[in-house]
Amino acid sequence: VPGGNPQVKPELMVEHLKATGGKYVTRFPPEPNGFLHIGHAKAININFGLAKAHNGICNLRFDDTNPEAEEERYFTSIIEIVKWLGFTPSEITYSSTHFQHLYELAIELIKKDKAYICHCTGEQIQMHRGGPERGPRTACEHRGRPISESLELFEKMKNGGFEEGQAILRMKMDLENGNPQFWDLVAYRVLKTAHHRTGSEWIIYPTYDYTHCLVDSFENITHSLCTVEFMQSRASYYWLCDALEVYKPVQWEYGRLNVANTILSKRKIAELVNKKHVFDWDDPRLYTLPAIRRRGVPPQAINKFVHTLGVTKSDTVIEVSKLDSFIREYLDETAPRLMGVFNPIKVTLENLPEGHLEMLNVQNKPRDPSMGEHSIPFTRQVWIDGSDFREQDDEDFFRLAPGKTVGLLNVSCPITCTKVIKDESGKVVELIARYENAPGFKKPKTYIQWVAESPKHNSPVRLDEVRLFDRLFHHANPQDKKEVPGGYLSDVNVDSLSIEKGALVEIGLWDIMDRWAKSSETKTDYEAMRFQLTRIGYFCVDKEADLGDFKKPNASIKDTVKNIV
Ligand code: ATP
Ligand code: MG
Ligand code: MG
């Protein structure tokens, strides 16, 4: 490791090697106090990736030492997301499993005169820490108390003799040290809150500073990888392992991944949810991993994106558009192309006979036979996208207009608009067009998508609702007070969700719906459910879509199909 490895006593190293067989062992250690976000995808990739690269193993460890913030749904979601990203933990472990062991070691630490019970309030601790205004750093009156007294008081703490805040166990470190991580960190506090795993068994809980290095040690982690804000904690991490004479892993830091145009802080996302700016934690406009997943983003794209960031110490701020390019690249290779139209306009091809039917084989991806093909009907009556027709023609407009010719994708001959039919209000309700099948007709410059009306083929698929997403915030740094003086809530893009009603899609979508219906109960196996609407964007079926009796003639898809990028 750059900077050198810490010295581990030979006899501890022998024990450690017996346990690991010399394997590289890492862990991904989330606190189960929220949903994971895009930044965690980097931590997951680094921990699992480095272990894999060295033929080692990686645990998923829940750092569950703060019962006040932890909830069952976070545990479940974190396990699911790690799996979704494609990683398999060697073991799923919990810091709370070690509460007894940690407690015993705390007694040992007191016995070594390296910890003491303190009754200072947070404010008093700050005072003693000193500073430009507060003067020199000083020890509090409890620091010098006899070992026996601290042992007794620790026992009393454990047995409920103190209320929250009345007593804490502090490590006796080095007040002369310039690193604040040596100023007698808190090891235990009283919390009269039930723990989701240990119930009411404990009313004292170990802190992160006390627990993290010891559990790393118990699990025989070789490389304890963490983000750069823990750089100063490295020395205190080693201090505690040495004080208790336990095996000491190597700590190594890497830069955090920060993403622009969004917000990852739990407190702020909670605010967005509570104030109904977004539907929930997995609203596709957010960058929590459950949200990204629901949006339909392929995990492969996230992993590839994170890989390009490397394992350096610098914190990076990345624009979400950078991630979008990885998503597009992946979807371009994997998502089948379908034709679909928004604001459909009916087009009748006047020179084709009633009941005209051709079945066309279309490739799922143009010029890539390996992706297969599917077949769609072509009939006398088709629908085109509202934006592909203009009554008022214009030199720069190359699609359909009165008297103008345009190609229909996948169809051999172009069409020319011969007549526009309107209702009483002047709204265009139908176009009459000529199918230009005379030999030698000139090839068109532009092709548009279309879907055929053919009840016999259940065509088209009628979509109740298509959700189109845009950025949730206007600015790159919505939390920056200079950029956004009104605060991030004032920066929410109220047009970030628009809903298209009544879109029509060709029947290739039935296959995708079929896979959706057959997929797991959670409807989150998105791989098979992503598709491209040609010339529009990438979409997937939402887990909460209501397909009803979707195989019936003229069935429609209720609720949601939504765009990915
Ligand atoms: P947050 O407060 O944003 O949820 P956290 O550090 O409290 O972050 P943890 O649950 O403690 O979240 O994170 C588990 C692991 O993921 C830790 O090792 C942490 O350093 C790492 N991690 C968290 N956020 C990022 C990020 N933005 N980039 C890289 N790694 C991260
Ligand atoms: Mg944390
Ligand atoms: Mg956290």
XYZ file of C-alpha atoms and ligand atoms in Angstrom:
598
model
C 0.000 0.000 0.000
C 1.339 3.488 -0.820
C 2.699 5.015 2.377
C 3.683 1.647 3.780
C 1.906 -1.035 5.747
C 1.588 -0.861 9.506
C 3.635 -3.264 11.605
C 1.652 -6.219 12.890
C 3.098 -8.376 15.671
C 4.326 -11.705 14.240
C 2.122 -13.844 16.509
C -0.996 -11.857 15.477
C 0.023 -12.189 11.844
C 0.288 -15.966 12.225
C -3.273 -16.114 13.589
C -4.509 -13.825 10.865
C -2.908 -15.878 8.106
C -4.376 -19.024 9.575
C -7.825 -17.477 9.205
C -7.416 -16.057 5.699
C -4.879 -18.372 4.137
C -3.149 -15.232 2.907
C -6.179 -14.062 0.937
C -6.962 -10.424 0.256
C -10.070 -9.584 2.327
C -12.146 -6.394 2.031
C -15.588 -5.299 3.146
C -18.217 -2.847 2.025
C -19.469 -1.342 5.293
C -22.677 0.707 4.929
C -24.576 2.075 7.871
C -28.122 0.766 7.396
C -29.509 4.249 7.907
C -30.628 4.996 4.362
C -30.701 3.859 0.777
C -27.445 3.592 -1.106
C -26.638 6.225 -3.707
C -24.455 6.516 -6.796
C -21.430 7.368 -4.592
C -21.763 4.013 -2.870
C -21.535 2.324 -6.269
C -17.916 3.471 -6.288
C -17.285 2.077 -2.792
C -18.907 -1.225 -3.786
C -16.868 -1.484 -6.970
C -13.636 -0.677 -5.185
C -14.127 -3.138 -2.347
C -15.504 -6.002 -4.401
C -13.351 -5.169 -7.415
C -10.015 -5.080 -5.616
C -10.802 -8.272 -3.746
C -11.675 -9.972 -7.008
C -8.586 -8.659 -8.778
C -6.476 -10.259 -6.046
C -8.435 -13.503 -5.904
C -9.727 -12.452 -2.527
C -13.102 -12.027 -0.906
C -15.327 -9.158 0.153
C -17.936 -9.044 2.907
C -21.018 -6.914 3.061
C -20.891 -5.541 6.582
C -23.713 -3.626 8.172
C -22.209 -1.097 10.509
C -25.276 -1.169 12.709
C -24.187 0.569 15.880
C -26.690 3.403 15.836
C -30.142 1.927 16.536
C -31.793 5.339 16.307
C -31.282 5.650 12.569
C -31.534 2.057 11.400
C -34.503 0.417 9.740
C -35.213 -3.025 8.354
C -36.075 -1.719 4.871
C -32.563 -0.286 4.520
C -30.949 -3.656 5.220
C -33.153 -5.341 2.647
C -32.611 -2.677 0.045
C -28.819 -2.626 0.489
C -28.553 -6.403 0.077
C -30.708 -6.232 -3.040
C -28.749 -3.380 -4.588
C -25.339 -5.013 -4.079
C -26.696 -8.092 -5.813
C -28.242 -6.008 -8.582
C -24.873 -4.371 -9.253
C -23.562 -7.872 -9.828
C -21.585 -8.540 -6.654
C -21.841 -11.473 -4.291
C -20.663 -10.896 -0.750
C -18.565 -13.663 0.663
C -20.551 -13.159 3.867
C -23.147 -10.718 5.129
C -21.986 -9.584 8.544
C -23.157 -7.162 11.223
C -21.137 -5.117 13.678
C -23.862 -5.844 16.234
C -22.904 -9.540 16.205
C -19.806 -8.429 18.090
C -21.454 -6.304 20.789
C -20.384 -8.692 23.560
C -16.825 -8.993 22.301
C -16.560 -5.235 21.847
C -17.829 -4.729 25.386
C -15.261 -7.134 26.799
C -12.493 -5.341 24.946
C -13.712 -2.029 26.343
C -13.248 -3.423 29.855
C -9.779 -4.499 28.855
C -9.055 -1.032 27.540
C -10.090 0.489 30.877
C -7.911 -2.014 32.718
C -4.951 -0.921 30.581
C -5.713 2.644 31.678
C -6.546 3.509 28.075
C -10.186 4.423 28.617
C -12.220 6.208 31.273
C -15.767 7.133 32.095
C -16.497 10.789 31.496
C -19.551 12.878 32.387
C -18.808 15.917 30.258
C -21.483 17.286 27.974
C -20.742 17.819 24.302
C -20.219 21.495 25.028
C -17.733 20.801 27.807
C -15.821 18.430 25.559
C -15.547 21.210 22.964
C -14.312 23.617 25.659
C -11.592 21.211 26.737
C -10.488 20.721 23.167
C -9.350 24.314 23.190
C -8.805 26.499 20.141
C -8.068 30.079 19.177
C -10.934 31.408 21.300
C -11.057 28.773 23.988
C -7.398 28.660 24.860
C -5.194 25.613 25.283
C -6.421 22.037 25.174
C -6.908 20.545 28.630
C -7.864 17.238 30.192
C -11.231 17.096 31.917
C -11.543 16.265 35.604
C -12.651 12.669 34.815
C -9.583 11.706 32.845
C -7.472 11.009 35.882
C -9.978 8.916 37.835
C -8.833 5.498 39.063
C -9.230 2.471 36.825
C -11.431 0.729 39.393
C -13.855 3.639 39.402
C -14.175 3.625 35.612
C -14.745 -0.134 35.633
C -17.526 0.260 38.173
C -19.132 3.151 36.321
C -18.940 1.324 32.975
C -20.807 -1.562 34.618
C -23.341 0.905 35.954
C -23.709 2.405 32.462
C -24.403 -1.012 31.010
C -26.978 -1.783 33.671
C -29.043 1.329 33.190
C -27.634 3.416 36.022
C -27.207 6.424 33.744
C -29.532 8.267 31.458
C -28.492 9.195 27.937
C -25.795 11.862 28.062
C -24.906 11.335 31.717
C -21.913 9.099 31.073
C -19.714 8.077 28.154
C -16.670 5.884 27.825
C -13.752 7.753 26.264
C -10.480 6.411 24.977
C -7.462 7.869 26.768
C -5.425 8.853 23.745
C -2.965 11.742 23.312
C -4.077 15.292 23.975
C -0.679 16.615 22.868
C -1.137 15.203 19.388
C -2.020 17.705 16.681
C -4.540 15.307 15.155
C -8.028 15.807 16.656
C -8.615 12.084 16.230
C -6.355 11.684 19.291
C -8.339 13.882 21.628
C -9.968 11.125 23.636
C -12.627 9.905 21.225
C -15.889 8.534 22.568
C -16.045 4.725 22.573
C -19.462 4.078 24.184
C -22.615 6.038 24.855
C -25.943 5.311 26.528
C -28.812 4.947 24.044
C -32.068 3.680 25.428
C -33.346 2.641 22.025
C -34.130 -0.917 20.979
C -31.828 -2.345 18.320
C -33.348 -4.137 15.338
C -31.128 -7.178 15.941
C -30.292 -7.199 19.631
C -33.577 -5.746 20.865
C -33.328 -4.322 24.370
C -30.322 -6.425 25.316
C -28.028 -3.399 25.240
C -28.494 0.175 26.312
C -24.901 1.151 25.671
C -23.677 1.215 22.085
C -20.148 1.455 20.691
C -19.302 4.365 18.388
C -18.045 4.208 14.826
C -14.508 5.164 15.922
C -14.399 2.353 18.435
C -16.202 -0.302 16.402
C -14.986 0.020 12.869
C -11.348 -0.960 13.268
C -12.095 -3.704 15.780
C -14.716 -5.378 13.606
C -12.336 -5.089 10.634
C -9.824 -6.858 12.833
C -12.267 -9.598 13.963
C -13.216 -10.244 10.340
C -9.560 -10.445 9.347
C -9.963 -7.694 6.790
C -6.628 -7.147 5.081
C -7.451 -3.834 3.387
C -9.848 -1.469 5.096
C -10.729 0.857 2.240
C -12.528 4.078 3.017
C -13.069 7.578 1.684
C -10.564 10.396 2.173
C -12.431 12.129 4.976
C -11.186 9.251 7.135
C -7.553 10.067 6.439
C -7.074 11.561 9.903
C -8.819 8.570 11.455
C -6.176 6.231 10.124
C -3.860 6.945 13.065
C -6.602 6.482 15.672
C -7.710 3.291 13.907
C -4.185 1.913 14.329
C -3.952 3.294 17.872
C -6.931 1.268 19.084
C -5.819 -1.976 17.423
C -2.398 -1.529 19.017
C -3.812 -0.569 22.417
C -5.806 -3.805 22.493
C -3.043 -5.803 20.837
C -5.293 -7.198 18.121
C -4.528 -7.842 14.464
C -4.385 -4.571 12.553
C -5.653 -4.259 8.967
C -4.236 -1.696 6.560
C -6.398 1.374 6.100
C -6.301 2.980 2.695
C -8.311 5.927 1.410
C -9.810 6.767 -1.960
C -11.672 9.840 -3.207
C -15.413 10.228 -2.838
C -17.549 10.342 -5.930
C -19.746 13.418 -6.023
C -22.292 13.866 -8.734
C -23.375 17.269 -9.993
C -26.975 18.224 -10.874
C -28.340 16.189 -8.019
C -28.397 15.747 -4.259
C -27.276 12.670 -2.384
C -27.616 13.740 1.207
C -30.188 11.647 3.032
C -31.606 14.578 4.950
C -32.120 16.581 1.773
C -33.673 13.721 -0.170
C -36.047 13.173 2.748
C -37.008 16.832 2.389
C -37.659 16.399 -1.348
C -39.850 13.389 -0.623
C -41.723 15.014 2.272
C -42.403 18.171 0.294
C -43.582 16.002 -2.625
C -41.051 17.292 -5.144
C -40.458 13.612 -5.916
C -42.680 10.590 -5.326
C -40.380 8.578 -3.117
C -36.766 7.544 -2.498
C -36.788 5.535 -5.679
C -38.249 8.281 -7.857
C -36.385 7.843 -11.164
C -35.195 11.461 -11.074
C -33.082 10.821 -7.987
C -29.635 9.255 -7.851
C -30.151 6.775 -5.064
C -29.326 3.338 -6.430
C -32.954 2.131 -6.062
C -34.019 5.200 -8.099
C -31.408 4.617 -10.792
C -32.476 1.012 -10.975
C -36.129 1.935 -11.281
C -35.270 4.365 -14.022
C -34.100 1.331 -15.951
C -30.388 2.130 -15.907
C -28.357 -1.022 -16.528
C -25.980 -1.844 -13.650
C -23.269 -2.613 -16.199
C -23.284 1.043 -17.236
C -22.844 2.199 -13.649
C -19.984 -0.185 -13.043
C -18.228 0.863 -16.211
C -18.710 4.525 -15.359
C -17.300 4.008 -11.870
C -14.333 2.075 -13.280
C -13.253 4.973 -15.433
C -12.921 7.059 -12.251
C -10.102 4.865 -10.980
C -8.931 4.502 -7.381
C -7.206 7.805 -6.734
C -7.381 9.941 -3.625
C -8.949 12.910 -5.334
C -12.609 13.638 -4.769
C -14.331 13.931 -8.092
C -17.407 15.854 -9.139
C -18.946 14.307 -12.198
C -21.759 15.664 -14.320
C -24.657 13.254 -14.637
C -24.357 13.574 -18.423
C -21.121 11.586 -18.124
C -23.081 8.702 -16.647
C -25.718 9.128 -19.376
C -23.136 8.430 -22.050
C -22.291 5.072 -20.455
C -25.975 4.254 -20.230
C -26.509 5.076 -23.905
C -23.504 3.057 -24.939
C -24.811 -0.017 -23.102
C -28.384 0.370 -24.296
C -27.269 0.921 -27.862
C -25.747 -2.558 -27.761
C -28.593 -4.307 -25.970
C -31.995 -2.639 -26.252
C -34.289 -3.658 -29.119
C -35.625 -0.861 -31.353
C -39.333 -0.369 -31.626
C -41.385 2.228 -33.411
C -43.781 4.314 -31.390
C -45.606 7.599 -31.831
C -46.702 10.350 -29.460
C -49.750 12.541 -30.220
C -50.653 10.117 -33.012
C -52.143 11.319 -36.278
C -54.058 8.823 -38.364
C -52.899 8.402 -41.966
C -54.973 6.562 -44.574
C -53.068 5.308 -47.599
C -55.773 5.910 -50.197
C -54.360 3.793 -53.012
C -53.971 0.634 -50.921
C -57.042 -1.621 -50.884
C -59.214 -2.052 -47.762
C -57.829 -4.960 -45.781
C -54.342 -4.575 -47.272
C -51.858 -6.435 -45.061
C -48.128 -7.020 -45.354
C -46.065 -8.547 -42.590
C -42.643 -6.895 -42.376
C -39.630 -8.420 -40.692
C -37.763 -5.738 -38.864
C -34.402 -6.099 -37.184
C -34.293 -5.530 -33.444
C -31.182 -3.501 -34.112
C -30.448 -2.154 -37.588
C -27.383 -3.726 -39.194
C -26.950 -6.185 -36.321
C -28.574 -9.529 -37.153
C -27.275 -11.017 -33.880
C -30.020 -9.141 -32.036
C -32.728 -10.935 -33.970
C -35.854 -9.602 -35.622
C -39.566 -9.408 -35.118
C -42.488 -8.965 -37.427
C -45.000 -6.144 -37.656
C -48.052 -5.530 -39.825
C -48.245 -2.803 -42.456
C -51.795 -1.833 -43.402
C -53.824 0.806 -45.195
C -54.192 2.694 -41.942
C -51.147 3.834 -40.023
C -50.388 6.354 -37.299
C -47.514 8.802 -37.309
C -46.063 11.039 -34.614
C -47.772 14.408 -34.233
C -44.450 16.210 -34.491
C -43.716 14.654 -37.883
C -46.531 16.538 -39.620
C -46.864 20.268 -40.222
C -49.752 21.878 -41.957
C -47.672 25.008 -42.515
C -44.745 23.695 -44.513
C -41.339 25.279 -44.291
C -38.078 24.942 -46.236
C -36.246 23.485 -43.257
C -38.908 20.884 -42.551
C -38.237 17.536 -44.198
C -41.071 15.423 -42.896
C -44.740 15.259 -43.791
C -46.721 18.314 -44.947
C -49.471 18.802 -47.544
C -48.060 17.701 -50.888
C -44.803 16.565 -49.338
C -43.228 13.106 -49.455
C -41.537 11.237 -46.619
C -40.289 7.682 -46.045
C -41.799 5.286 -43.519
C -39.122 3.360 -41.639
C -38.877 -0.303 -42.687
C -41.365 0.187 -45.549
C -40.318 -0.051 -49.201
C -42.135 2.989 -50.613
C -42.598 6.541 -49.321
C -45.880 8.382 -48.876
C -47.107 11.762 -50.080
C -49.750 13.729 -48.191
C -52.680 14.493 -50.500
C -55.349 15.779 -48.128
C -55.783 17.047 -44.577
C -59.043 16.300 -42.751
C -60.040 18.483 -39.798
C -62.825 18.461 -37.272
C -65.121 21.448 -36.635
C -62.604 23.044 -34.293
C -59.966 22.987 -36.990
C -57.938 20.232 -35.398
C -56.248 17.820 -37.807
C -57.863 14.413 -37.341
C -56.650 12.487 -40.339
C -54.295 12.690 -43.259
C -54.892 11.102 -46.616
C -51.720 10.012 -48.367
C -50.612 8.191 -51.492
C -48.393 5.164 -51.193
C -45.759 5.874 -53.846
C -45.384 2.361 -55.255
C -44.993 3.372 -58.883
C -41.716 1.966 -60.269
C -38.750 4.353 -60.202
C -40.159 6.714 -57.547
C -37.320 8.683 -55.947
C -35.947 7.495 -52.597
C -36.886 9.871 -49.801
C -34.290 11.789 -47.766
C -36.084 11.407 -44.455
C -37.776 8.476 -42.755
C -40.240 8.664 -39.889
C -41.604 6.053 -37.505
C -45.187 4.796 -37.719
C -47.414 2.080 -36.327
C -50.168 0.158 -38.132
C -53.801 -0.164 -37.155
C -54.568 -3.892 -37.248
C -56.949 -5.180 -34.564
C -56.251 -8.717 -35.695
C -52.614 -8.315 -34.584
C -53.455 -6.389 -31.458
C -51.769 -3.438 -33.121
C -50.943 -0.866 -31.977
C -50.163 -1.213 -28.286
C -51.935 1.694 -26.597
C -50.026 3.237 -23.737
C -52.017 4.988 -21.100
C -49.061 6.925 -19.848
C -45.444 7.486 -20.794
C -43.328 9.369 -18.297
C -40.565 11.577 -19.621
C -37.943 12.667 -17.158
C -35.626 15.615 -17.193
C -33.078 16.893 -14.641
C -34.533 17.474 -11.194
C -32.439 20.614 -10.634
C -31.693 23.527 -12.900
C -28.159 24.125 -11.633
C -25.097 21.919 -11.579
C -24.631 22.550 -7.859
C -28.078 23.002 -6.362
C -26.623 23.043 -2.841
C -24.155 25.825 -3.605
C -25.380 28.991 -1.887
C -23.588 31.209 -4.412
C -24.993 29.437 -7.406
C -28.448 29.005 -5.875
C -29.049 31.606 -3.171
C -32.591 30.329 -2.544
C -31.364 26.870 -1.597
C -31.788 23.548 -3.386
C -35.557 23.390 -2.893
C -35.878 26.594 -4.909
C -33.876 24.989 -7.712
C -36.230 22.085 -8.372
C -37.194 21.860 -12.032
C -40.983 21.671 -11.899
C -41.014 20.426 -15.489
C -38.744 17.493 -14.708
C -41.615 15.075 -15.231
C -43.901 15.289 -18.225
C -46.519 12.726 -19.052
C -47.495 11.661 -22.541
C -50.978 10.226 -22.748
C -52.163 7.924 -25.485
C -48.900 6.996 -27.157
C -49.035 4.086 -29.618
C -46.289 1.489 -30.024
C -45.836 -1.301 -32.531
C -46.494 -4.871 -31.482
C -42.854 -5.691 -30.754
C -43.713 -4.279 -27.349
C -45.946 -7.274 -26.578
C -42.902 -9.513 -26.274
C -41.382 -7.109 -23.815
C -44.619 -6.909 -21.834
C -44.738 -10.659 -21.833
C -41.285 -10.825 -20.275
C -42.312 -8.171 -17.772
C -45.322 -10.239 -16.738
C -43.209 -13.374 -16.366
C -40.371 -11.672 -14.516
C -39.950 -11.878 -10.772
C -42.550 -10.626 -8.389
C -40.731 -7.391 -7.747
C -40.828 -6.491 -11.454
C -37.303 -5.183 -11.234
C -35.588 -7.517 -13.697
C -35.179 -4.676 -16.106
C -32.704 -6.307 -18.435
C -35.464 -7.780 -20.577
C -37.725 -4.771 -20.334
C -35.659 -2.005 -21.810
C -36.236 -0.857 -25.370
C -35.606 2.059 -27.620
C -38.381 4.010 -29.236
C -36.697 4.927 -32.468
C -35.913 8.640 -32.741
C -37.274 9.264 -29.223
C -35.180 7.591 -26.518
C -34.725 4.574 -24.295
C -37.552 3.311 -22.129
C -38.493 0.547 -19.784
C -41.648 -0.724 -18.178
C -42.080 0.547 -14.656
C -42.375 -1.958 -11.832
C -45.760 -0.514 -10.963
C -47.227 -0.579 -14.451
C -50.653 -2.138 -14.642
C -50.857 -4.389 -17.658
C -54.313 -5.718 -16.843
C -55.422 -8.351 -19.356
C -52.802 -7.154 -21.698
C -53.180 -9.936 -24.229
C -56.785 -9.125 -25.041
C -57.474 -7.392 -28.354
C -57.282 -3.637 -27.951
C -55.846 -3.972 -24.483
C -53.934 -0.982 -23.253
C -51.056 -0.579 -20.864
C -51.996 1.477 -17.858
C -49.717 3.742 -15.952
C -46.147 3.719 -16.865
C -43.549 3.199 -19.414
C -40.719 5.610 -18.835
C -37.630 6.975 -20.434
C -34.148 6.099 -19.237
C -32.052 8.568 -21.213
P -23.788 9.182 3.124
O -23.822 10.049 4.344
O -23.698 9.936 1.840
O -24.826 8.111 3.137
P -21.795 7.598 4.404
O -20.322 7.687 4.358
O -22.481 7.906 5.672
O -22.394 8.403 3.193
P -21.893 4.778 4.658
O -23.130 4.001 4.771
O -21.073 4.968 5.866
O -22.290 6.166 4.016
O -20.992 4.278 3.461
C -20.505 2.992 3.285
C -19.213 3.087 2.515
O -19.407 3.797 1.301
C -18.157 3.830 3.292
O -16.945 3.138 3.157
C -18.116 5.174 2.628
O -16.853 5.745 2.751
C -18.463 4.835 1.188
N -19.045 5.984 0.500
C -20.093 6.725 0.913
N -20.330 7.742 0.068
C -19.404 7.647 -0.923
C -19.116 8.418 -2.096
N -19.826 9.492 -2.420
N -18.093 8.021 -2.887
C -17.379 6.927 -2.575
N -17.582 6.173 -1.496
C -18.591 6.508 -0.659
Mg -20.865 6.805 7.416
Mg -24.153 6.729 5.858
